[in-house]
Amino acid sequence: VEILTRSVGPTERSRATLWAQAGLAGRGEAPCRRSTTWTSRAPSVALSPQGPRSALAEVHRQRRELLHRACSRHTRRQRLLRPEDLRHVLVDDARGLLYCYVPKVACTNWKRVLLALNGRGSGDPRAIPAPDAHAPGRLPSLADFSPAEVNRRLRTYLAFLFVREPFERLASAYRNKLQRPWGAAFQRRFGTDIVRRLRPHPSPDALARGHDVRFAEFLAYLLDPRTRREGPLNEHWERAHALCHPCRLRYDVVGKFETLAEDAAFVLGLAGAPGLRFPEPPPGARAAARDRAERLFRDISPFYQRRLFGLYKMDFLLFNYSVPSYLRLR
């Protein structure tokens, strides 16, 4: 994979100044290497009261601290990371950025932005088609580098990820991949398996196309022990912490889908590209997604709601999300 090394972006000194203004003056020690595995310490951070973004910097300092405390409280004896665990961490060497992408959390637009930062699409993220943003090899992954190069980037680059309320993300994945017409590939791959495994007396058409999977069937598939024995969940419904390992990798910025515009601008400012505009979702999209999730989960029994919450509980805890009010967990 070609590493993007075009000479653009801030110098090391100006980048350090930006990061210091955002409360990222102290950097953690180098990650420890044991054979081909990695881990890293939480960052040492000291909020600077200077600079126009000090209020937003305080928000992100608090998110880092909440994440660190939650990791200390809820994780025990975690294994060291292997190279394949780093596949979701994308690398921008020109800007000194590491971005862990979580599907259904604006990851298409973040990939467009990283490509635009390196001169693709005439520098306009909106000019880059979604298939191009997701094309293999367009953006290098941290898993593509040697252990020494991985450690160097983990030690010195700005690392960020974006997360989303877990059940809203799950509802979005179901709608986009299993319910809408453009999800035909996912329907053939996963929908047919769900129908065959969980639906009594399925029709030949449903067995062949997997196009009419009900939300309750999808959730039953996620909770089926056979699904976990077959391997990790597909990335579109895998837990964010299982994709990005926030208790093992140091993340300087934990952005949220619910505050996407502000958090994206904050990251781009730290990257030395404050003039680059992050593509905005359509008006009302956030409220519509929340309402859709509520409608879908309203018809799910409390028994399955509790089991599903158990599956995604770590994402709720680590990223400080409240239990949705529409759930009936008691």
mmCIF file of C-alpha atoms in Angstrom:
data_model
loop_
_atom_site.group_PDB
_atom_site.id
_atom_site.type_symbol
_atom_site.label_atom_id
_atom_site.label_comp_id
_atom_site.label_asym_id
_atom_site.label_seq_id
_atom_site.Cartn_x
_atom_site.Cartn_y
_atom_site.Cartn_z
ATOM 1 C CA VAL A 1 0.000 0.000 0.000
ATOM 2 C CA GLU A 2 1.364 3.399 -0.904
ATOM 3 C CA ILE A 3 1.855 5.640 2.120
ATOM 4 C CA LEU A 4 0.645 9.180 1.558
ATOM 5 C CA THR A 5 3.683 11.400 2.104
ATOM 6 C CA ARG A 6 2.866 14.521 0.140
ATOM 7 C CA SER A 7 4.523 17.573 1.741
ATOM 8 C CA VAL A 8 1.473 19.376 3.047
ATOM 9 C CA GLY A 9 0.172 20.389 6.430
ATOM 10 C CA PRO A 10 1.710 21.955 9.499
ATOM 11 C CA THR A 11 5.308 21.526 10.512
ATOM 12 C CA GLU A 12 6.095 19.540 13.631
ATOM 13 C CA ARG A 13 6.500 22.776 15.601
ATOM 14 C CA SER A 14 3.238 24.394 14.470
ATOM 15 C CA ARG A 15 1.406 21.108 14.985
ATOM 16 C CA ALA A 16 2.739 20.911 18.535
ATOM 17 C CA THR A 17 1.519 24.458 19.151
ATOM 18 C CA LEU A 18 -1.979 23.580 17.957
ATOM 19 C CA TRP A 19 -2.065 20.479 20.113
ATOM 20 C CA ALA A 20 -0.803 22.358 23.174
ATOM 21 C CA GLN A 21 -3.610 24.894 22.788
ATOM 22 C CA ALA A 22 -6.073 22.007 22.769
ATOM 23 C CA GLY A 23 -4.726 20.499 25.961
ATOM 24 C CA LEU A 24 -2.580 17.831 24.300
ATOM 25 C CA ALA A 25 0.795 19.175 25.318
ATOM 26 C CA GLY A 26 1.813 16.037 27.198
ATOM 27 C CA ARG A 27 2.211 12.898 25.131
ATOM 28 C CA GLY A 28 2.173 9.385 26.514
ATOM 29 C CA GLU A 29 5.225 7.169 26.551
ATOM 30 C CA ALA A 30 6.045 4.976 23.626
ATOM 31 C CA PRO A 31 3.794 1.946 23.328
ATOM 32 C CA CYS A 32 5.333 -1.271 24.564
ATOM 33 C CA ARG A 33 6.285 -3.836 21.997
ATOM 34 C CA ARG A 34 6.217 -7.526 22.760
ATOM 35 C CA SER A 35 6.888 -9.596 19.667
ATOM 36 C CA THR A 36 4.242 -8.386 17.171
ATOM 37 C CA THR A 37 1.768 -6.973 19.682
ATOM 38 C CA TRP A 38 1.176 -3.464 20.891
ATOM 39 C CA THR A 39 -0.349 -1.603 23.766
ATOM 40 C CA SER A 40 -0.134 2.034 24.837
ATOM 41 C CA ARG A 41 -0.632 4.103 27.928
ATOM 42 C CA ALA A 42 -3.317 6.724 28.371
ATOM 43 C CA PRO A 43 -2.100 10.235 27.478
ATOM 44 C CA SER A 44 -0.784 12.673 30.000
ATOM 45 C CA VAL A 45 -2.869 15.767 29.314
ATOM 46 C CA ALA A 46 -2.780 19.279 30.690
ATOM 47 C CA LEU A 47 -5.484 21.624 29.517
ATOM 48 C CA SER A 48 -4.284 24.985 28.294
ATOM 49 C CA PRO A 49 -6.636 27.883 29.057
ATOM 50 C CA GLN A 50 -5.289 29.706 26.026
ATOM 51 C CA GLY A 51 -6.699 29.733 22.528
ATOM 52 C CA PRO A 52 -10.106 30.187 20.947
ATOM 53 C CA ARG A 53 -11.078 26.515 21.336
ATOM 54 C CA SER A 54 -10.415 26.199 25.062
ATOM 55 C CA ALA A 55 -14.078 25.418 25.887
ATOM 56 C CA LEU A 56 -14.235 22.631 23.307
ATOM 57 C CA ALA A 57 -10.796 21.433 24.395
ATOM 58 C CA GLU A 58 -12.191 21.076 27.918
ATOM 59 C CA VAL A 59 -15.033 18.925 26.586
ATOM 60 C CA HIS A 60 -12.553 16.612 24.934
ATOM 61 C CA ARG A 61 -10.299 16.535 27.988
ATOM 62 C CA GLN A 62 -13.287 15.363 30.013
ATOM 63 C CA ARG A 63 -14.119 12.705 27.433
ATOM 64 C CA ARG A 64 -10.556 11.385 27.589
ATOM 65 C CA GLU A 65 -10.689 11.251 31.363
ATOM 66 C CA LEU A 66 -14.084 9.525 31.364
ATOM 67 C CA LEU A 67 -12.783 6.955 28.888
ATOM 68 C CA HIS A 68 -9.643 6.359 30.941
ATOM 69 C CA ARG A 69 -11.642 5.894 34.162
ATOM 70 C CA ALA A 70 -14.140 3.584 32.455
ATOM 71 C CA CYS A 71 -11.303 1.477 31.038
ATOM 72 C CA SER A 72 -9.736 1.188 34.492
ATOM 73 C CA ARG A 73 -13.054 0.256 36.059
ATOM 74 C CA HIS A 74 -14.484 -2.156 33.521
ATOM 75 C CA THR A 75 -11.569 -3.944 31.859
ATOM 76 C CA ARG A 76 -9.335 -6.662 33.291
ATOM 77 C CA ARG A 77 -6.363 -8.546 31.872
ATOM 78 C CA GLN A 78 -6.748 -7.421 28.297
ATOM 79 C CA ARG A 79 -4.638 -9.198 25.746
ATOM 80 C CA LEU A 80 -2.000 -7.336 23.816
ATOM 81 C CA LEU A 81 -2.959 -6.227 20.335
ATOM 82 C CA ARG A 82 -2.036 -8.094 17.183
ATOM 83 C CA PRO A 83 -1.425 -6.512 13.756
ATOM 84 C CA GLU A 84 -4.918 -7.404 12.527
ATOM 85 C CA ASP A 85 -6.392 -5.471 15.462
ATOM 86 C CA LEU A 86 -5.028 -2.277 13.910
ATOM 87 C CA ARG A 87 -6.763 -2.705 10.543
ATOM 88 C CA HIS A 88 -9.353 -0.009 11.279
ATOM 89 C CA VAL A 89 -6.769 2.619 12.230
ATOM 90 C CA LEU A 90 -6.051 4.687 9.108
ATOM 91 C CA VAL A 91 -2.842 6.678 8.743
ATOM 92 C CA ASP A 92 -2.167 10.152 7.372
ATOM 93 C CA ASP A 93 1.601 10.579 7.522
ATOM 94 C CA ALA A 94 1.531 14.047 5.991
ATOM 95 C CA ARG A 95 -0.597 15.466 8.813
ATOM 96 C CA GLY A 96 0.454 13.083 11.566
ATOM 97 C CA LEU A 97 -3.030 11.636 12.042
ATOM 98 C CA LEU A 98 -4.424 8.274 13.081
ATOM 99 C CA TYR A 99 -8.165 7.789 12.547
ATOM 100 C CA CYS A 100 -9.985 4.683 13.703
ATOM 101 C CA TYR A 101 -13.090 4.367 11.596
ATOM 102 C CA VAL A 102 -16.340 2.941 12.923
ATOM 103 C CA PRO A 103 -18.901 2.179 10.190
ATOM 104 C CA LYS A 104 -22.196 4.080 10.478
ATOM 105 C CA VAL A 105 -20.453 6.948 12.275
ATOM 106 C CA ALA A 106 -19.726 9.261 9.321
ATOM 107 C CA CYS A 107 -16.751 7.124 8.329
ATOM 108 C CA THR A 108 -17.345 7.631 4.593
ATOM 109 C CA ASN A 109 -17.031 11.372 5.015
ATOM 110 C CA TRP A 110 -13.985 11.049 7.247
ATOM 111 C CA LYS A 111 -12.280 8.899 4.613
ATOM 112 C CA ARG A 112 -13.178 11.542 2.028
ATOM 113 C CA VAL A 113 -11.655 14.208 4.267
ATOM 114 C CA LEU A 114 -8.404 12.267 4.707
ATOM 115 C CA LEU A 115 -8.154 11.806 0.949
ATOM 116 C CA ALA A 116 -8.915 15.495 0.351
ATOM 117 C CA LEU A 117 -6.218 16.506 2.834
ATOM 118 C CA ASN A 118 -3.761 14.692 0.609
ATOM 119 C CA GLY A 119 -4.910 16.336 -2.610
ATOM 120 C CA ARG A 120 -7.486 13.833 -3.858
ATOM 121 C CA GLY A 121 -10.738 15.148 -5.311
ATOM 122 C CA SER A 122 -9.232 18.617 -5.858
ATOM 123 C CA GLY A 123 -9.156 19.012 -2.099
ATOM 124 C CA ASP A 124 -12.971 18.935 -1.796
ATOM 125 C CA PRO A 125 -14.255 15.931 0.206
ATOM 126 C CA ARG A 126 -17.679 16.169 -1.414
ATOM 127 C CA ALA A 127 -16.130 15.597 -4.854
ATOM 128 C CA ILE A 128 -14.910 12.111 -3.876
ATOM 129 C CA PRO A 129 -17.461 9.348 -4.615
ATOM 130 C CA ALA A 130 -18.226 7.025 -1.719
ATOM 131 C CA PRO A 131 -16.929 3.909 -3.555
ATOM 132 C CA ASP A 132 -13.594 5.666 -4.084
ATOM 133 C CA ALA A 133 -13.381 6.568 -0.394
ATOM 134 C CA HIS A 134 -13.861 2.913 0.562
ATOM 135 C CA ALA A 135 -11.665 1.432 -2.177
ATOM 136 C CA PRO A 136 -8.955 -0.870 -0.769
ATOM 137 C CA GLY A 137 -5.523 0.701 -0.692
ATOM 138 C CA ARG A 138 -6.654 4.313 -0.946
ATOM 139 C CA LEU A 139 -5.729 4.950 2.688
ATOM 140 C CA PRO A 140 -2.968 3.033 4.495
ATOM 141 C CA SER A 141 -3.844 1.187 7.680
ATOM 142 C CA LEU A 142 -1.693 1.012 10.781
ATOM 143 C CA ALA A 143 -1.665 -2.761 10.311
ATOM 144 C CA ASP A 144 0.393 -2.288 7.134
ATOM 145 C CA PHE A 145 3.502 -1.110 8.994
ATOM 146 C CA SER A 146 6.303 -2.815 10.875
ATOM 147 C CA PRO A 147 6.160 -2.964 14.688
ATOM 148 C CA ALA A 148 8.726 -0.176 14.997
ATOM 149 C CA GLU A 149 6.796 2.060 12.590
ATOM 150 C CA VAL A 150 3.524 1.290 14.359
ATOM 151 C CA ASN A 151 5.034 2.269 17.697
ATOM 152 C CA ARG A 152 6.465 5.495 16.318
ATOM 153 C CA ARG A 153 3.109 6.597 14.944
ATOM 154 C CA LEU A 154 1.236 5.629 18.089
ATOM 155 C CA ARG A 155 3.709 7.645 20.133
ATOM 156 C CA THR A 156 3.718 10.837 18.080
ATOM 157 C CA TYR A 157 0.603 11.133 15.900
ATOM 158 C CA LEU A 158 -2.746 12.665 16.822
ATOM 159 C CA ALA A 159 -5.200 9.777 17.213
ATOM 160 C CA PHE A 160 -8.957 10.185 17.025
ATOM 161 C CA LEU A 161 -12.128 8.187 16.574
ATOM 162 C CA PHE A 162 -15.829 8.957 16.296
ATOM 163 C CA VAL A 163 -18.517 6.985 18.111
ATOM 164 C CA ARG A 164 -22.301 6.944 18.202
ATOM 165 C CA GLU A 165 -25.092 5.908 20.563
ATOM 166 C CA PRO A 166 -24.852 2.130 20.076
ATOM 167 C CA PHE A 167 -28.492 1.296 19.399
ATOM 168 C CA GLU A 168 -28.930 4.177 16.955
ATOM 169 C CA ARG A 169 -25.872 2.945 15.114
ATOM 170 C CA LEU A 170 -27.265 -0.600 15.111
ATOM 171 C CA ALA A 171 -30.619 0.576 13.738
ATOM 172 C CA SER A 172 -28.798 2.549 11.047
ATOM 173 C CA ALA A 173 -26.757 -0.504 10.032
ATOM 174 C CA TYR A 174 -29.895 -2.639 9.775
ATOM 175 C CA ARG A 175 -31.705 -0.070 7.667
ATOM 176 C CA ASN A 176 -28.785 0.624 5.361
ATOM 177 C CA LYS A 177 -27.490 -2.912 4.850
ATOM 178 C CA LEU A 178 -30.482 -5.210 5.242
ATOM 179 C CA GLN A 179 -33.581 -3.118 4.537
ATOM 180 C CA ARG A 180 -32.766 -0.730 1.716
ATOM 181 C CA PRO A 181 -32.520 -1.822 -1.954
ATOM 182 C CA TRP A 182 -28.875 -0.780 -2.274
ATOM 183 C CA GLY A 183 -27.918 -3.324 0.402
ATOM 184 C CA ALA A 184 -28.407 -6.267 -1.980
ATOM 185 C CA ALA A 185 -24.860 -7.562 -1.450
ATOM 186 C CA PHE A 186 -25.309 -7.588 2.321
ATOM 187 C CA GLN A 187 -28.732 -9.144 1.955
ATOM 188 C CA ARG A 188 -27.296 -12.017 -0.083
ATOM 189 C CA ARG A 189 -24.361 -12.477 2.271
ATOM 190 C CA PHE A 190 -26.034 -12.054 5.668
ATOM 191 C CA GLY A 191 -29.774 -11.843 5.014
ATOM 192 C CA THR A 192 -29.998 -15.274 3.431
ATOM 193 C CA ASP A 193 -28.121 -16.797 6.372
ATOM 194 C CA ILE A 194 -30.424 -15.061 8.867
ATOM 195 C CA VAL A 195 -33.530 -16.260 7.045
ATOM 196 C CA ARG A 196 -32.267 -19.822 6.701
ATOM 197 C CA ARG A 197 -31.182 -20.027 10.328
ATOM 198 C CA LEU A 198 -33.994 -18.236 12.156
ATOM 199 C CA ARG A 199 -37.178 -18.119 10.063
ATOM 200 C CA PRO A 200 -39.575 -21.050 10.174
ATOM 201 C CA HIS A 201 -40.751 -22.072 6.695
ATOM 202 C CA PRO A 202 -39.002 -19.323 4.681
ATOM 203 C CA SER A 203 -40.074 -18.705 1.117
ATOM 204 C CA PRO A 204 -37.715 -19.681 -1.723
ATOM 205 C CA ASP A 205 -37.432 -15.997 -2.671
ATOM 206 C CA ALA A 206 -36.340 -14.990 0.849
ATOM 207 C CA LEU A 207 -33.833 -17.848 0.960
ATOM 208 C CA ALA A 208 -32.344 -16.745 -2.344
ATOM 209 C CA ARG A 209 -32.307 -12.978 -1.786
ATOM 210 C CA GLY A 210 -32.406 -12.313 1.977
ATOM 211 C CA HIS A 211 -34.135 -9.060 1.173
ATOM 212 C CA ASP A 212 -36.860 -9.018 3.817
ATOM 213 C CA VAL A 213 -35.046 -9.645 7.113
ATOM 214 C CA ARG A 214 -37.063 -8.293 10.025
ATOM 215 C CA PHE A 215 -35.362 -6.265 12.744
ATOM 216 C CA ALA A 216 -36.189 -8.885 15.382
ATOM 217 C CA GLU A 217 -34.558 -11.552 13.192
ATOM 218 C CA PHE A 218 -31.460 -9.418 12.801
ATOM 219 C CA LEU A 219 -31.163 -8.982 16.584
ATOM 220 C CA ALA A 220 -31.713 -12.701 17.163
ATOM 221 C CA TYR A 221 -28.877 -13.364 14.709
ATOM 222 C CA LEU A 222 -26.551 -11.059 16.674
ATOM 223 C CA LEU A 223 -27.408 -12.848 19.920
ATOM 224 C CA ASP A 224 -27.182 -16.351 18.459
ATOM 225 C CA PRO A 225 -24.079 -18.106 19.915
ATOM 226 C CA ARG A 226 -23.406 -19.598 16.498
ATOM 227 C CA THR A 227 -22.802 -16.109 15.116
ATOM 228 C CA ARG A 228 -19.988 -15.423 17.579
ATOM 229 C CA ARG A 229 -18.449 -18.861 17.054
ATOM 230 C CA GLU A 230 -18.161 -18.097 13.337
ATOM 231 C CA GLY A 231 -15.855 -15.163 14.070
ATOM 232 C CA PRO A 232 -16.039 -11.440 14.799
ATOM 233 C CA LEU A 233 -19.205 -9.570 13.940
ATOM 234 C CA ASN A 234 -19.283 -7.692 10.668
ATOM 235 C CA GLU A 235 -17.759 -4.243 11.111
ATOM 236 C CA HIS A 236 -21.089 -2.494 10.516
ATOM 237 C CA TRP A 237 -22.549 -3.958 13.711
ATOM 238 C CA GLU A 238 -19.408 -4.859 15.619
ATOM 239 C CA ARG A 239 -18.967 -2.883 18.862
ATOM 240 C CA ALA A 240 -16.894 0.285 18.521
ATOM 241 C CA HIS A 241 -14.551 -0.742 21.316
ATOM 242 C CA ALA A 242 -13.857 -4.053 19.549
ATOM 243 C CA LEU A 243 -12.875 -2.189 16.362
ATOM 244 C CA CYS A 244 -10.768 0.585 17.902
ATOM 245 C CA HIS A 245 -9.516 -0.828 21.238
ATOM 246 C CA PRO A 246 -9.759 2.454 23.172
ATOM 247 C CA CYS A 247 -8.466 0.850 26.369
ATOM 248 C CA ARG A 248 -5.267 -0.231 24.616
ATOM 249 C CA LEU A 249 -4.651 2.593 22.154
ATOM 250 C CA ARG A 250 -4.404 6.216 23.228
ATOM 251 C CA TYR A 251 -7.001 8.446 21.563
ATOM 252 C CA ASP A 252 -6.501 12.172 21.875
ATOM 253 C CA VAL A 253 -9.952 13.055 20.560
ATOM 254 C CA VAL A 254 -13.141 11.040 21.078
ATOM 255 C CA GLY A 255 -15.613 12.598 18.681
ATOM 256 C CA LYS A 256 -19.307 11.841 18.774
ATOM 257 C CA PHE A 257 -21.857 11.555 16.012
ATOM 258 C CA GLU A 258 -24.239 13.592 18.151
ATOM 259 C CA THR A 259 -21.840 16.585 18.037
ATOM 260 C CA LEU A 260 -20.331 15.770 14.649
ATOM 261 C CA ALA A 261 -19.985 19.283 13.227
ATOM 262 C CA GLU A 262 -18.235 20.759 16.275
ATOM 263 C CA ASP A 263 -15.992 17.754 16.851
ATOM 264 C CA ALA A 264 -15.007 17.469 13.185
ATOM 265 C CA ALA A 265 -14.066 21.153 13.096
ATOM 266 C CA PHE A 266 -12.016 20.637 16.252
ATOM 267 C CA VAL A 267 -10.063 17.748 14.704
ATOM 268 C CA LEU A 268 -9.486 19.637 11.453
ATOM 269 C CA GLY A 269 -8.199 22.592 13.432
ATOM 270 C CA LEU A 270 -5.708 20.333 15.205
ATOM 271 C CA ALA A 271 -4.739 18.875 11.832
ATOM 272 C CA GLY A 272 -3.887 22.350 10.568
ATOM 273 C CA ALA A 273 -6.777 22.424 8.099
ATOM 274 C CA PRO A 274 -9.391 24.686 9.709
ATOM 275 C CA GLY A 275 -10.572 25.878 6.291
ATOM 276 C CA LEU A 276 -11.622 22.403 5.172
ATOM 277 C CA ARG A 277 -15.364 21.942 5.599
ATOM 278 C CA PHE A 278 -16.573 18.585 6.843
ATOM 279 C CA PRO A 279 -19.558 17.358 4.775
ATOM 280 C CA GLU A 280 -22.721 18.028 6.748
ATOM 281 C CA PRO A 281 -25.611 15.546 7.018
ATOM 282 C CA PRO A 282 -29.004 16.617 5.662
ATOM 283 C CA PRO A 283 -31.113 18.793 7.999
ATOM 284 C CA GLY A 284 -33.144 16.685 10.393
ATOM 285 C CA ALA A 285 -31.124 13.519 9.759
ATOM 286 C CA ARG A 286 -30.053 13.216 13.385
ATOM 287 C CA ALA A 287 -33.602 13.452 14.770
ATOM 288 C CA ALA A 288 -34.894 11.055 12.114
ATOM 289 C CA ALA A 289 -32.258 8.453 13.046
ATOM 290 C CA ARG A 290 -33.159 8.727 16.724
ATOM 291 C CA ASP A 291 -36.881 8.330 16.015
ATOM 292 C CA ARG A 292 -36.225 5.372 13.720
ATOM 293 C CA ALA A 293 -34.244 3.561 16.402
ATOM 294 C CA GLU A 294 -37.002 4.136 18.931
ATOM 295 C CA ARG A 295 -39.645 2.758 16.570
ATOM 296 C CA LEU A 296 -37.586 -0.336 15.803
ATOM 297 C CA PHE A 297 -36.757 -1.191 19.403
ATOM 298 C CA ARG A 298 -40.261 -0.492 20.671
ATOM 299 C CA ASP A 299 -41.448 -3.810 19.234
ATOM 300 C CA ILE A 300 -38.567 -5.829 20.734
ATOM 301 C CA SER A 301 -39.371 -7.742 23.931
ATOM 302 C CA PRO A 302 -37.711 -6.645 27.209
ATOM 303 C CA PHE A 303 -35.945 -10.023 27.343
ATOM 304 C CA TYR A 304 -34.168 -9.407 24.030
ATOM 305 C CA GLN A 305 -33.582 -5.734 24.868
ATOM 306 C CA ARG A 306 -31.709 -6.771 28.016
ATOM 307 C CA ARG A 307 -29.625 -9.346 26.169
ATOM 308 C CA LEU A 308 -28.773 -6.908 23.410
ATOM 309 C CA PHE A 309 -27.846 -4.215 25.910
ATOM 310 C CA GLY A 310 -25.489 -6.736 27.491
ATOM 311 C CA LEU A 311 -23.818 -7.295 24.124
ATOM 312 C CA TYR A 312 -23.229 -3.556 23.565
ATOM 313 C CA LYS A 313 -22.821 -2.566 27.219
ATOM 314 C CA MET A 314 -19.112 -1.735 26.972
ATOM 315 C CA ASP A 315 -19.753 0.852 24.260
ATOM 316 C CA PHE A 316 -22.331 2.521 26.503
ATOM 317 C CA LEU A 317 -19.910 2.533 29.440
ATOM 318 C CA LEU A 318 -16.692 3.519 27.699
ATOM 319 C CA PHE A 319 -18.164 6.355 25.665
ATOM 320 C CA ASN A 320 -20.531 7.665 28.349
ATOM 321 C CA TYR A 321 -23.876 7.008 26.667
ATOM 322 C CA SER A 322 -27.043 6.810 28.726
ATOM 323 C CA VAL A 323 -29.439 3.903 28.389
ATOM 324 C CA PRO A 324 -32.100 4.942 25.817
ATOM 325 C CA SER A 325 -35.341 5.919 27.504
ATOM 326 C CA TYR A 326 -37.388 3.673 25.227
ATOM 327 C CA LEU A 327 -35.734 0.480 26.499
ATOM 328 C CA ARG A 328 -37.492 -1.654 29.103
ATOM 329 C CA LEU A 329 -34.573 -3.260 30.897
ATOM 330 C CA ARG A 330 -36.238 -3.889 34.276
#
